[in-house]
Amino acid sequence: MSNRSLVAIEDYTKDKILYMLEMAKEFEKRPDRRLLDSKIIATLFFEPSTRTRLSFETAANRLGAKVIGFTDPKVTSSTKGETLKDTIMMVSNYADVIVMRHYLEGAARYASEIAPVPIVNAGDGANQHPSQTMLDLYSIYKTQGTLENLNIYMVGDLKYGRTVHSLLMAMRHFNPTFHFVAPDELRMPDEYKIYCHKHGIRYTEHRDFNEDVIADADIIYMTRVQRERFTDLMEYEKVKNVYILHRSMLAKTKDNVKVLHPLPRVNEIATDVDDSDKAYYFQQAKNGLYARQAIICDVLGITLDEVRNDK
């Protein structure tokens, strides 16, 4: 079962991504099912989370599973010195799937290599966030009608933003053009630009963020400058409000453009954007339920045909 884990989005082929989007579509039609009666889902969150944890737990509950786990490592035996390996092996005795968020890059991969049950990576440091990527892809597909040939603008914290790293990798199958909008301190790391070159992904880098820069966007993907990733708070203060999207900046954008954000937002999207028909971030969060229902079922070996035939 461990080889069914979802650790990194590059574990998914193009066909697999499209398959998972079809499964998410089925769950949006009818989220409440009993496909996971008698199953136990463990949510182990070594870092704070609201949307990811709640949507995974809601997904499990709507599928008939029960949920165990923790949201604060301070209440676990890790405070007594228990290793991650021992925690994973112990929880594997009680659960059929482990959904894990951890502050260390590579923690989910390590867990998937030792656990006898599937691991779902709910974020590992600044590395990846594949379940967020699946709901992002579903949101893009729903709003654009395709994943092919899109202009995607990634704005803000591109250095530490695991959501943009994962989305970049997933979109390699669909001929995107990326626009990386960031200050020098938060620009897209070289390793991901090398990845773009390797996979023939077009990209342009920008320091300016204004209505002319974003006029050709299909997707504007805003990100929060993550205070928790900075060791120097003076550096954080310097860049935290560097880019703010105001409604007036959308005046020149195309009719089909949608503004996405993995949330939580701080100041990077002004509230006057919220009632624009180009704002999609709250619906995007809702799509997380369907995408994560699909992920949980898939790692447990439940197929799209079984979902479609479930009456």
PDB file of C-alpha atoms in Angstrom:
ATOM      1  CA  MET A   1       0.000   0.000   0.000  1.00  0.00           C
ATOM      2  CA  SER A   2       2.849   2.444   0.674  1.00  0.00           C
ATOM      3  CA  ASN A   3       3.476   2.897  -3.064  1.00  0.00           C
ATOM      4  CA  ARG A   4       0.045   4.529  -3.314  1.00  0.00           C
ATOM      5  CA  SER A   5       1.250   7.449  -1.202  1.00  0.00           C
ATOM      6  CA  LEU A   6       1.010  10.993  -2.565  1.00  0.00           C
ATOM      7  CA  VAL A   7       4.257  12.696  -1.605  1.00  0.00           C
ATOM      8  CA  ALA A   8       5.092  14.947  -4.552  1.00  0.00           C
ATOM      9  CA  ILE A   9       3.057  16.137  -7.500  1.00  0.00           C
ATOM     10  CA  GLU A  10       5.655  14.833  -9.962  1.00  0.00           C
ATOM     11  CA  ASP A  11       4.571  11.369  -8.838  1.00  0.00           C
ATOM     12  CA  TYR A  12       1.500  12.006 -11.039  1.00  0.00           C
ATOM     13  CA  THR A  13       1.622  11.646 -14.812  1.00  0.00           C
ATOM     14  CA  LYS A  14      -0.516  13.832 -17.066  1.00  0.00           C
ATOM     15  CA  ASP A  15      -3.057  11.025 -17.407  1.00  0.00           C
ATOM     16  CA  LYS A  16      -3.124  10.575 -13.644  1.00  0.00           C
ATOM     17  CA  ILE A  17      -3.778  14.268 -13.079  1.00  0.00           C
ATOM     18  CA  LEU A  18      -6.677  14.252 -15.541  1.00  0.00           C
ATOM     19  CA  TYR A  19      -8.007  11.057 -13.943  1.00  0.00           C
ATOM     20  CA  MET A  20      -7.931  12.672 -10.498  1.00  0.00           C
ATOM     21  CA  LEU A  21      -9.723  15.757 -11.785  1.00  0.00           C
ATOM     22  CA  GLU A  22     -12.483  13.522 -13.144  1.00  0.00           C
ATOM     23  CA  MET A  23     -12.783  11.891  -9.753  1.00  0.00           C
ATOM     24  CA  ALA A  24     -12.972  15.297  -8.040  1.00  0.00           C
ATOM     25  CA  LYS A  25     -15.758  16.234 -10.459  1.00  0.00           C
ATOM     26  CA  GLU A  26     -17.728  13.153  -9.392  1.00  0.00           C
ATOM     27  CA  PHE A  27     -17.366  14.109  -5.736  1.00  0.00           C
ATOM     28  CA  GLU A  28     -18.516  17.653  -6.430  1.00  0.00           C
ATOM     29  CA  LYS A  29     -21.714  16.186  -7.885  1.00  0.00           C
ATOM     30  CA  ARG A  30     -22.290  14.228  -4.657  1.00  0.00           C
ATOM     31  CA  PRO A  31     -19.840  14.682  -1.778  1.00  0.00           C
ATOM     32  CA  ASP A  32     -21.724  12.534   0.752  1.00  0.00           C
ATOM     33  CA  ARG A  33     -20.988   8.849   0.207  1.00  0.00           C
ATOM     34  CA  ARG A  34     -20.172   5.800   2.327  1.00  0.00           C
ATOM     35  CA  LEU A  35     -17.140   4.587   0.393  1.00  0.00           C
ATOM     36  CA  LEU A  36     -14.887   4.645   3.462  1.00  0.00           C
ATOM     37  CA  ASP A  37     -17.063   3.020   6.116  1.00  0.00           C
ATOM     38  CA  SER A  38     -14.806   1.315   8.686  1.00  0.00           C
ATOM     39  CA  LYS A  39     -11.725   3.270   7.522  1.00  0.00           C
ATOM     40  CA  ILE A  40      -9.620   5.437   9.848  1.00  0.00           C
ATOM     41  CA  ILE A  41      -7.797   8.532   8.590  1.00  0.00           C
ATOM     42  CA  ALA A  42      -5.032   9.992  10.774  1.00  0.00           C
ATOM     43  CA  THR A  43      -4.222  13.694  10.394  1.00  0.00           C
ATOM     44  CA  LEU A  44      -0.798  14.505  11.861  1.00  0.00           C
ATOM     45  CA  PHE A  45      -0.135  18.244  11.709  1.00  0.00           C
ATOM     46  CA  PHE A  46       3.265  19.219  13.055  1.00  0.00           C
ATOM     47  CA  GLU A  47       2.647  22.724  11.638  1.00  0.00           C
ATOM     48  CA  PRO A  48      -0.456  24.936  11.947  1.00  0.00           C
ATOM     49  CA  SER A  49      -3.204  24.509   9.378  1.00  0.00           C
ATOM     50  CA  THR A  50      -6.821  25.523   8.930  1.00  0.00           C
ATOM     51  CA  ARG A  51      -8.054  24.859   5.375  1.00  0.00           C
ATOM     52  CA  THR A  52      -5.899  21.828   4.638  1.00  0.00           C
ATOM     53  CA  ARG A  53      -6.667  20.043   7.886  1.00  0.00           C
ATOM     54  CA  LEU A  54     -10.379  20.881   7.919  1.00  0.00           C
ATOM     55  CA  SER A  55     -10.898  19.962   4.281  1.00  0.00           C
ATOM     56  CA  PHE A  56      -9.111  16.623   4.705  1.00  0.00           C
ATOM     57  CA  GLU A  57     -11.148  15.874   7.819  1.00  0.00           C
ATOM     58  CA  THR A  58     -14.376  16.947   6.133  1.00  0.00           C
ATOM     59  CA  ALA A  59     -13.491  14.823   3.097  1.00  0.00           C
ATOM     60  CA  ALA A  60     -12.971  11.789   5.332  1.00  0.00           C
ATOM     61  CA  ASN A  61     -16.173  12.395   7.289  1.00  0.00           C
ATOM     62  CA  ARG A  62     -18.288  12.878   4.156  1.00  0.00           C
ATOM     63  CA  LEU A  63     -16.958   9.569   2.854  1.00  0.00           C
ATOM     64  CA  GLY A  64     -17.915   7.738   6.046  1.00  0.00           C
ATOM     65  CA  ALA A  65     -14.447   7.428   7.587  1.00  0.00           C
ATOM     66  CA  LYS A  66     -13.446   8.302  11.129  1.00  0.00           C
ATOM     67  CA  VAL A  67     -10.640  10.758  11.871  1.00  0.00           C
ATOM     68  CA  ILE A  68      -7.930  10.650  14.528  1.00  0.00           C
ATOM     69  CA  GLY A  69      -4.845  12.777  14.938  1.00  0.00           C
ATOM     70  CA  PHE A  70      -3.457  16.012  16.355  1.00  0.00           C
ATOM     71  CA  THR A  71      -3.062  19.658  15.399  1.00  0.00           C
ATOM     72  CA  ASP A  72      -0.365  20.559  17.910  1.00  0.00           C
ATOM     73  CA  PRO A  73       2.807  18.485  18.271  1.00  0.00           C
ATOM     74  CA  LYS A  74       3.188  19.837  21.803  1.00  0.00           C
ATOM     75  CA  VAL A  75       0.490  17.402  22.922  1.00  0.00           C
ATOM     76  CA  THR A  76       2.277  14.384  21.429  1.00  0.00           C
ATOM     77  CA  SER A  77       5.138  12.182  22.535  1.00  0.00           C
ATOM     78  CA  SER A  78       7.492  14.099  20.225  1.00  0.00           C
ATOM     79  CA  THR A  79       7.893  16.486  23.157  1.00  0.00           C
ATOM     80  CA  LYS A  80       9.313  13.522  25.084  1.00  0.00           C
ATOM     81  CA  GLY A  81      11.844  12.824  22.349  1.00  0.00           C
ATOM     82  CA  GLU A  82       9.899  10.357  20.197  1.00  0.00           C
ATOM     83  CA  THR A  83      11.310  10.270  16.666  1.00  0.00           C
ATOM     84  CA  LEU A  84       9.248  10.861  13.540  1.00  0.00           C
ATOM     85  CA  LYS A  85       9.844   7.227  12.575  1.00  0.00           C
ATOM     86  CA  ASP A  86       8.395   5.957  15.835  1.00  0.00           C
ATOM     87  CA  THR A  87       5.404   8.308  15.595  1.00  0.00           C
ATOM     88  CA  ILE A  88       4.636   7.140  12.046  1.00  0.00           C
ATOM     89  CA  MET A  89       5.026   3.463  12.889  1.00  0.00           C
ATOM     90  CA  MET A  90       2.845   3.812  15.973  1.00  0.00           C
ATOM     91  CA  VAL A  91       0.045   5.691  14.186  1.00  0.00           C
ATOM     92  CA  SER A  92       0.162   3.160  11.334  1.00  0.00           C
ATOM     93  CA  ASN A  93      -1.161   0.606  13.822  1.00  0.00           C
ATOM     94  CA  TYR A  94      -4.373   2.592  14.155  1.00  0.00           C
ATOM     95  CA  ALA A  95      -5.035   4.192  10.752  1.00  0.00           C
ATOM     96  CA  ASP A  96      -5.545   3.193   7.118  1.00  0.00           C
ATOM     97  CA  VAL A  97      -4.104   6.472   5.768  1.00  0.00           C
ATOM     98  CA  ILE A  98      -1.857   9.129   7.316  1.00  0.00           C
ATOM     99  CA  VAL A  99      -2.220  12.737   6.194  1.00  0.00           C
ATOM    100  CA  MET A 100       0.843  14.614   7.421  1.00  0.00           C
ATOM    101  CA  ARG A 101       2.082  18.193   7.485  1.00  0.00           C
ATOM    102  CA  HIS A 102       5.626  18.701   8.712  1.00  0.00           C
ATOM    103  CA  TYR A 103       8.048  21.597   8.935  1.00  0.00           C
ATOM    104  CA  LEU A 104      10.978  19.596   7.536  1.00  0.00           C
ATOM    105  CA  GLU A 105      11.446  19.252   3.791  1.00  0.00           C
ATOM    106  CA  GLY A 106      11.504  15.576   2.865  1.00  0.00           C
ATOM    107  CA  ALA A 107       9.607  14.422   5.951  1.00  0.00           C
ATOM    108  CA  ALA A 108       6.687  13.088   3.906  1.00  0.00           C
ATOM    109  CA  ARG A 109       8.981  11.165   1.568  1.00  0.00           C
ATOM    110  CA  TYR A 110      10.728   9.616   4.543  1.00  0.00           C
ATOM    111  CA  ALA A 111       7.399   8.699   6.133  1.00  0.00           C
ATOM    112  CA  SER A 112       6.204   7.060   2.898  1.00  0.00           C
ATOM    113  CA  GLU A 113       9.329   4.892   2.806  1.00  0.00           C
ATOM    114  CA  ILE A 114       8.812   3.484   6.296  1.00  0.00           C
ATOM    115  CA  ALA A 115       5.041   3.436   6.779  1.00  0.00           C
ATOM    116  CA  PRO A 116       2.986   0.307   6.061  1.00  0.00           C
ATOM    117  CA  VAL A 117       0.010   2.559   5.130  1.00  0.00           C
ATOM    118  CA  PRO A 118      -0.250   5.310   2.496  1.00  0.00           C
ATOM    119  CA  ILE A 119       1.071   8.769   3.345  1.00  0.00           C
ATOM    120  CA  VAL A 120      -0.479  11.936   1.938  1.00  0.00           C
ATOM    121  CA  ASN A 121       1.805  14.956   2.039  1.00  0.00           C
ATOM    122  CA  ALA A 122      -0.142  17.946   3.382  1.00  0.00           C
ATOM    123  CA  GLY A 123       2.938  20.175   3.115  1.00  0.00           C
ATOM    124  CA  ASP A 124       6.578  19.610   4.018  1.00  0.00           C
ATOM    125  CA  GLY A 125       8.400  22.813   4.831  1.00  0.00           C
ATOM    126  CA  ALA A 126       8.955  25.021   1.786  1.00  0.00           C
ATOM    127  CA  ASN A 127       9.090  21.952  -0.449  1.00  0.00           C
ATOM    128  CA  GLN A 128       5.724  20.705  -1.789  1.00  0.00           C
ATOM    129  CA  HIS A 129       1.998  20.718  -1.175  1.00  0.00           C
ATOM    130  CA  PRO A 130       0.552  18.256  -3.711  1.00  0.00           C
ATOM    131  CA  SER A 131      -3.023  18.129  -2.426  1.00  0.00           C
ATOM    132  CA  GLN A 132      -3.190  21.931  -2.718  1.00  0.00           C
ATOM    133  CA  THR A 133      -1.908  21.547  -6.257  1.00  0.00           C
ATOM    134  CA  MET A 134      -4.727  19.180  -7.127  1.00  0.00           C
ATOM    135  CA  LEU A 135      -7.369  21.614  -5.905  1.00  0.00           C
ATOM    136  CA  ASP A 136      -5.535  24.423  -7.748  1.00  0.00           C
ATOM    137  CA  LEU A 137      -5.579  22.386 -10.954  1.00  0.00           C
ATOM    138  CA  TYR A 138      -9.261  21.585 -10.458  1.00  0.00           C
ATOM    139  CA  SER A 139      -9.993  25.284  -9.907  1.00  0.00           C
ATOM    140  CA  ILE A 140      -8.061  26.273 -13.022  1.00  0.00           C
ATOM    141  CA  TYR A 141      -9.777  23.582 -15.085  1.00  0.00           C
ATOM    142  CA  LYS A 142     -13.239  24.589 -13.862  1.00  0.00           C
ATOM    143  CA  THR A 143     -12.732  28.284 -14.544  1.00  0.00           C
ATOM    144  CA  GLN A 144     -10.789  28.083 -17.817  1.00  0.00           C
ATOM    145  CA  GLY A 145     -12.278  24.917 -19.301  1.00  0.00           C
ATOM    146  CA  THR A 146      -8.758  23.624 -19.953  1.00  0.00           C
ATOM    147  CA  LEU A 147      -5.304  23.336 -18.446  1.00  0.00           C
ATOM    148  CA  GLU A 148      -3.572  23.861 -21.779  1.00  0.00           C
ATOM    149  CA  ASN A 149      -1.674  26.932 -23.010  1.00  0.00           C
ATOM    150  CA  LEU A 150      -2.448  29.276 -20.104  1.00  0.00           C
ATOM    151  CA  ASN A 151      -0.676  32.425 -18.919  1.00  0.00           C
ATOM    152  CA  ILE A 152      -0.160  31.943 -15.191  1.00  0.00           C
ATOM    153  CA  TYR A 153       1.156  34.773 -13.042  1.00  0.00           C
ATOM    154  CA  MET A 154       2.667  33.745  -9.715  1.00  0.00           C
ATOM    155  CA  VAL A 155       2.968  36.702  -7.365  1.00  0.00           C
ATOM    156  CA  GLY A 156       4.736  37.251  -4.048  1.00  0.00           C
ATOM    157  CA  ASP A 157       6.670  34.641  -2.095  1.00  0.00           C
ATOM    158  CA  LEU A 158       8.070  32.404  -4.788  1.00  0.00           C
ATOM    159  CA  LYS A 159      11.114  31.414  -2.741  1.00  0.00           C
ATOM    160  CA  TYR A 160       9.373  29.669   0.141  1.00  0.00           C
ATOM    161  CA  GLY A 161       5.942  29.111  -1.427  1.00  0.00           C
ATOM    162  CA  ARG A 162       5.504  25.354  -1.653  1.00  0.00           C
ATOM    163  CA  THR A 163       2.148  25.796  -3.440  1.00  0.00           C
ATOM    164  CA  VAL A 164       3.743  27.596  -6.387  1.00  0.00           C
ATOM    165  CA  HIS A 165       6.575  25.077  -6.554  1.00  0.00           C
ATOM    166  CA  SER A 166       4.130  22.192  -6.780  1.00  0.00           C
ATOM    167  CA  LEU A 167       1.864  23.953  -9.285  1.00  0.00           C
ATOM    168  CA  LEU A 168       4.812  24.722 -11.552  1.00  0.00           C
ATOM    169  CA  MET A 169       5.770  21.040 -11.628  1.00  0.00           C
ATOM    170  CA  ALA A 170       2.216  19.853 -12.280  1.00  0.00           C
ATOM    171  CA  MET A 171       1.676  22.293 -15.141  1.00  0.00           C
ATOM    172  CA  ARG A 172       4.707  20.977 -17.051  1.00  0.00           C
ATOM    173  CA  HIS A 173       2.294  18.661 -18.905  1.00  0.00           C
ATOM    174  CA  PHE A 174       0.092  21.480 -20.228  1.00  0.00           C
ATOM    175  CA  ASN A 175       2.335  23.953 -22.086  1.00  0.00           C
ATOM    176  CA  PRO A 176       1.949  26.935 -19.721  1.00  0.00           C
ATOM    177  CA  THR A 177       3.675  30.305 -19.812  1.00  0.00           C
ATOM    178  CA  PHE A 178       4.632  31.427 -16.318  1.00  0.00           C
ATOM    179  CA  HIS A 179       5.252  34.954 -15.131  1.00  0.00           C
ATOM    180  CA  PHE A 180       7.166  35.068 -11.856  1.00  0.00           C
ATOM    181  CA  VAL A 181       6.424  38.337 -10.045  1.00  0.00           C
ATOM    182  CA  ALA A 182       8.605  38.734  -6.958  1.00  0.00           C
ATOM    183  CA  PRO A 183      11.200  40.959  -5.304  1.00  0.00           C
ATOM    184  CA  ASP A 184      14.798  39.779  -5.461  1.00  0.00           C
ATOM    185  CA  GLU A 185      14.574  38.458  -1.904  1.00  0.00           C
ATOM    186  CA  LEU A 186      11.670  36.147  -2.793  1.00  0.00           C
ATOM    187  CA  ARG A 187      12.299  35.248  -6.430  1.00  0.00           C
ATOM    188  CA  MET A 188      11.720  31.765  -7.761  1.00  0.00           C
ATOM    189  CA  PRO A 189      14.673  29.559  -6.709  1.00  0.00           C
ATOM    190  CA  ASP A 190      17.141  28.597  -9.418  1.00  0.00           C
ATOM    191  CA  GLU A 191      16.299  24.915  -9.068  1.00  0.00           C
ATOM    192  CA  TYR A 192      12.767  25.566 -10.323  1.00  0.00           C
ATOM    193  CA  LYS A 193      13.981  27.746 -13.179  1.00  0.00           C
ATOM    194  CA  ILE A 194      16.322  24.908 -14.147  1.00  0.00           C
ATOM    195  CA  TYR A 195      13.285  22.617 -13.959  1.00  0.00           C
ATOM    196  CA  CYS A 196      11.487  24.931 -16.399  1.00  0.00           C
ATOM    197  CA  HIS A 197      14.399  24.806 -18.837  1.00  0.00           C
ATOM    198  CA  LYS A 198      14.594  21.031 -18.573  1.00  0.00           C
ATOM    199  CA  HIS A 199      10.894  20.609 -19.348  1.00  0.00           C
ATOM    200  CA  GLY A 200      10.562  23.334 -21.955  1.00  0.00           C
ATOM    201  CA  ILE A 201       8.393  25.574 -19.763  1.00  0.00           C
ATOM    202  CA  ARG A 202       8.380  29.245 -20.780  1.00  0.00           C
ATOM    203  CA  TYR A 203       8.742  31.847 -18.047  1.00  0.00           C
ATOM    204  CA  THR A 204       9.400  35.534 -17.561  1.00  0.00           C
ATOM    205  CA  GLU A 205      10.462  37.270 -14.359  1.00  0.00           C
ATOM    206  CA  HIS A 206       9.069  40.620 -13.182  1.00  0.00           C
ATOM    207  CA  ARG A 207       9.791  42.921 -10.267  1.00  0.00           C
ATOM    208  CA  ASP A 208       6.943  45.319 -11.042  1.00  0.00           C
ATOM    209  CA  PHE A 209       3.348  44.448 -10.208  1.00  0.00           C
ATOM    210  CA  ASN A 210       0.760  46.659 -11.859  1.00  0.00           C
ATOM    211  CA  GLU A 211      -2.242  46.537 -14.182  1.00  0.00           C
ATOM    212  CA  ASP A 212      -0.085  46.506 -17.308  1.00  0.00           C
ATOM    213  CA  VAL A 213       2.066  43.598 -16.124  1.00  0.00           C
ATOM    214  CA  ILE A 214      -0.950  41.365 -15.396  1.00  0.00           C
ATOM    215  CA  ALA A 215      -3.116  42.409 -18.377  1.00  0.00           C
ATOM    216  CA  ASP A 216      -2.600  39.140 -20.300  1.00  0.00           C
ATOM    217  CA  ALA A 217      -3.114  36.786 -17.364  1.00  0.00           C
ATOM    218  CA  ASP A 218      -5.482  33.833 -17.395  1.00  0.00           C
ATOM    219  CA  ILE A 219      -4.649  33.022 -13.765  1.00  0.00           C
ATOM    220  CA  ILE A 220      -3.224  35.384 -11.135  1.00  0.00           C
ATOM    221  CA  TYR A 221      -1.907  33.228  -8.310  1.00  0.00           C
ATOM    222  CA  MET A 222      -1.280  35.431  -5.275  1.00  0.00           C
ATOM    223  CA  THR A 223       0.751  34.194  -2.315  1.00  0.00           C
ATOM    224  CA  ARG A 224       1.345  35.301   1.262  1.00  0.00           C
ATOM    225  CA  VAL A 225       4.813  36.349   2.352  1.00  0.00           C
ATOM    226  CA  GLN A 226       5.386  33.687   4.997  1.00  0.00           C
ATOM    227  CA  ARG A 227       6.744  35.186   8.182  1.00  0.00           C
ATOM    228  CA  GLU A 228       7.391  31.723   9.622  1.00  0.00           C
ATOM    229  CA  ARG A 229       9.997  30.999   6.922  1.00  0.00           C
ATOM    230  CA  PHE A 230      12.166  34.019   7.775  1.00  0.00           C
ATOM    231  CA  THR A 231      15.014  33.840  10.259  1.00  0.00           C
ATOM    232  CA  ASP A 232      15.545  37.610   9.998  1.00  0.00           C
ATOM    233  CA  LEU A 233      12.356  39.517  10.848  1.00  0.00           C
ATOM    234  CA  MET A 234      13.846  42.725   9.413  1.00  0.00           C
ATOM    235  CA  GLU A 235      13.927  41.003   6.041  1.00  0.00           C
ATOM    236  CA  TYR A 236      10.290  39.985   6.487  1.00  0.00           C
ATOM    237  CA  GLU A 237       9.236  43.542   7.333  1.00  0.00           C
ATOM    238  CA  LYS A 238      11.022  44.753   4.224  1.00  0.00           C
ATOM    239  CA  VAL A 239       9.035  42.580   1.805  1.00  0.00           C
ATOM    240  CA  LYS A 240       5.758  41.712   3.559  1.00  0.00           C
ATOM    241  CA  ASN A 241       3.643  44.349   1.757  1.00  0.00           C
ATOM    242  CA  VAL A 242       5.624  44.605  -1.453  1.00  0.00           C
ATOM    243  CA  TYR A 243       2.733  43.482  -3.701  1.00  0.00           C
ATOM    244  CA  ILE A 244      -0.934  44.148  -2.999  1.00  0.00           C
ATOM    245  CA  LEU A 245      -3.651  43.378  -5.551  1.00  0.00           C
ATOM    246  CA  HIS A 246      -6.383  46.032  -5.650  1.00  0.00           C
ATOM    247  CA  ARG A 247      -9.589  45.765  -7.624  1.00  0.00           C
ATOM    248  CA  SER A 248      -8.604  48.692  -9.838  1.00  0.00           C
ATOM    249  CA  MET A 249      -5.623  46.656 -11.065  1.00  0.00           C
ATOM    250  CA  LEU A 250      -7.999  44.164 -12.696  1.00  0.00           C
ATOM    251  CA  ALA A 251      -9.459  46.766 -15.064  1.00  0.00           C
ATOM    252  CA  LYS A 252      -7.279  45.782 -18.026  1.00  0.00           C
ATOM    253  CA  THR A 253      -7.343  42.029 -17.434  1.00  0.00           C
ATOM    254  CA  LYS A 254      -9.124  39.541 -19.684  1.00  0.00           C
ATOM    255  CA  ASP A 255     -12.709  38.500 -18.989  1.00  0.00           C
ATOM    256  CA  ASN A 256     -11.689  34.937 -18.175  1.00  0.00           C
ATOM    257  CA  VAL A 257      -9.005  35.809 -15.606  1.00  0.00           C
ATOM    258  CA  LYS A 258      -9.365  34.381 -12.108  1.00  0.00           C
ATOM    259  CA  VAL A 259      -7.493  35.355  -8.963  1.00  0.00           C
ATOM    260  CA  LEU A 260      -6.363  32.371  -6.908  1.00  0.00           C
ATOM    261  CA  HIS A 261      -4.710  32.239  -3.488  1.00  0.00           C
ATOM    262  CA  PRO A 262      -3.949  29.187  -1.322  1.00  0.00           C
ATOM    263  CA  LEU A 263      -4.927  31.238   1.753  1.00  0.00           C
ATOM    264  CA  PRO A 264      -4.651  32.505   4.402  1.00  0.00           C
ATOM    265  CA  ARG A 265      -4.189  35.978   3.012  1.00  0.00           C
ATOM    266  CA  VAL A 266      -2.770  38.828   5.034  1.00  0.00           C
ATOM    267  CA  ASN A 267      -2.499  42.069   3.027  1.00  0.00           C
ATOM    268  CA  GLU A 268      -1.676  40.821  -0.460  1.00  0.00           C
ATOM    269  CA  ILE A 269      -5.271  40.922  -1.776  1.00  0.00           C
ATOM    270  CA  ALA A 270      -7.304  43.987  -0.831  1.00  0.00           C
ATOM    271  CA  THR A 271     -10.825  43.249   0.360  1.00  0.00           C
ATOM    272  CA  ASP A 272     -12.275  45.281  -2.510  1.00  0.00           C
ATOM    273  CA  VAL A 273     -11.310  42.360  -4.783  1.00  0.00           C
ATOM    274  CA  ASP A 274     -13.553  39.936  -2.905  1.00  0.00           C
ATOM    275  CA  ASP A 275     -16.812  40.815  -4.668  1.00  0.00           C
ATOM    276  CA  SER A 276     -15.245  40.924  -8.123  1.00  0.00           C
ATOM    277  CA  ASP A 277     -16.331  38.143 -10.461  1.00  0.00           C
ATOM    278  CA  LYS A 278     -12.619  37.615 -11.106  1.00  0.00           C
ATOM    279  CA  ALA A 279     -11.973  36.604  -7.494  1.00  0.00           C
ATOM    280  CA  TYR A 280     -12.028  32.845  -7.036  1.00  0.00           C
ATOM    281  CA  TYR A 281     -10.018  32.085  -3.884  1.00  0.00           C
ATOM    282  CA  PHE A 282     -12.934  31.198  -1.618  1.00  0.00           C
ATOM    283  CA  GLN A 283     -14.412  28.854  -4.234  1.00  0.00           C
ATOM    284  CA  GLN A 284     -10.895  27.487  -4.696  1.00  0.00           C
ATOM    285  CA  ALA A 285     -10.817  26.555  -1.005  1.00  0.00           C
ATOM    286  CA  LYS A 286     -14.176  24.802  -1.391  1.00  0.00           C
ATOM    287  CA  ASN A 287     -12.751  22.764  -4.266  1.00  0.00           C
ATOM    288  CA  GLY A 288     -10.250  21.384  -1.767  1.00  0.00           C
ATOM    289  CA  LEU A 289     -12.961  19.129  -0.363  1.00  0.00           C
ATOM    290  CA  TYR A 290     -13.543  17.366  -3.684  1.00  0.00           C
ATOM    291  CA  ALA A 291      -9.874  17.114  -4.611  1.00  0.00           C
ATOM    292  CA  ARG A 292      -8.992  15.641  -1.229  1.00  0.00           C
ATOM    293  CA  GLN A 293     -11.871  13.170  -1.352  1.00  0.00           C
ATOM    294  CA  ALA A 294     -10.379  11.962  -4.635  1.00  0.00           C
ATOM    295  CA  ILE A 295      -6.882  11.726  -3.136  1.00  0.00           C
ATOM    296  CA  ILE A 296      -7.978   9.760  -0.078  1.00  0.00           C
ATOM    297  CA  CYS A 297      -9.951   7.309  -2.203  1.00  0.00           C
ATOM    298  CA  ASP A 298      -7.126   6.889  -4.684  1.00  0.00           C
ATOM    299  CA  VAL A 299      -4.454   6.068  -2.094  1.00  0.00           C
ATOM    300  CA  LEU A 300      -6.875   3.477  -0.682  1.00  0.00           C
ATOM    301  CA  GLY A 301      -7.250   1.869  -4.111  1.00  0.00           C
ATOM    302  CA  ILE A 302     -10.802   3.041  -4.844  1.00  0.00           C
ATOM    303  CA  THR A 303     -11.150   3.662  -8.574  1.00  0.00           C
ATOM    304  CA  LEU A 304     -13.004   6.284 -10.604  1.00  0.00           C
ATOM    305  CA  ASP A 305     -15.356   3.578 -11.893  1.00  0.00           C
ATOM    306  CA  GLU A 306     -16.198   2.590  -8.334  1.00  0.00           C
ATOM    307  CA  VAL A 307     -16.982   6.197  -7.505  1.00  0.00           C
ATOM    308  CA  ARG A 308     -19.154   6.576 -10.603  1.00  0.00           C
ATOM    309  CA  ASN A 309     -20.985   3.339  -9.841  1.00  0.00           C
ATOM    310  CA  ASP A 310     -21.560   4.252  -6.201  1.00  0.00           C
ATOM    311  CA  LYS A 311     -25.254   5.022  -5.908  1.00  0.00           C
TER     312      LYS A 311
END
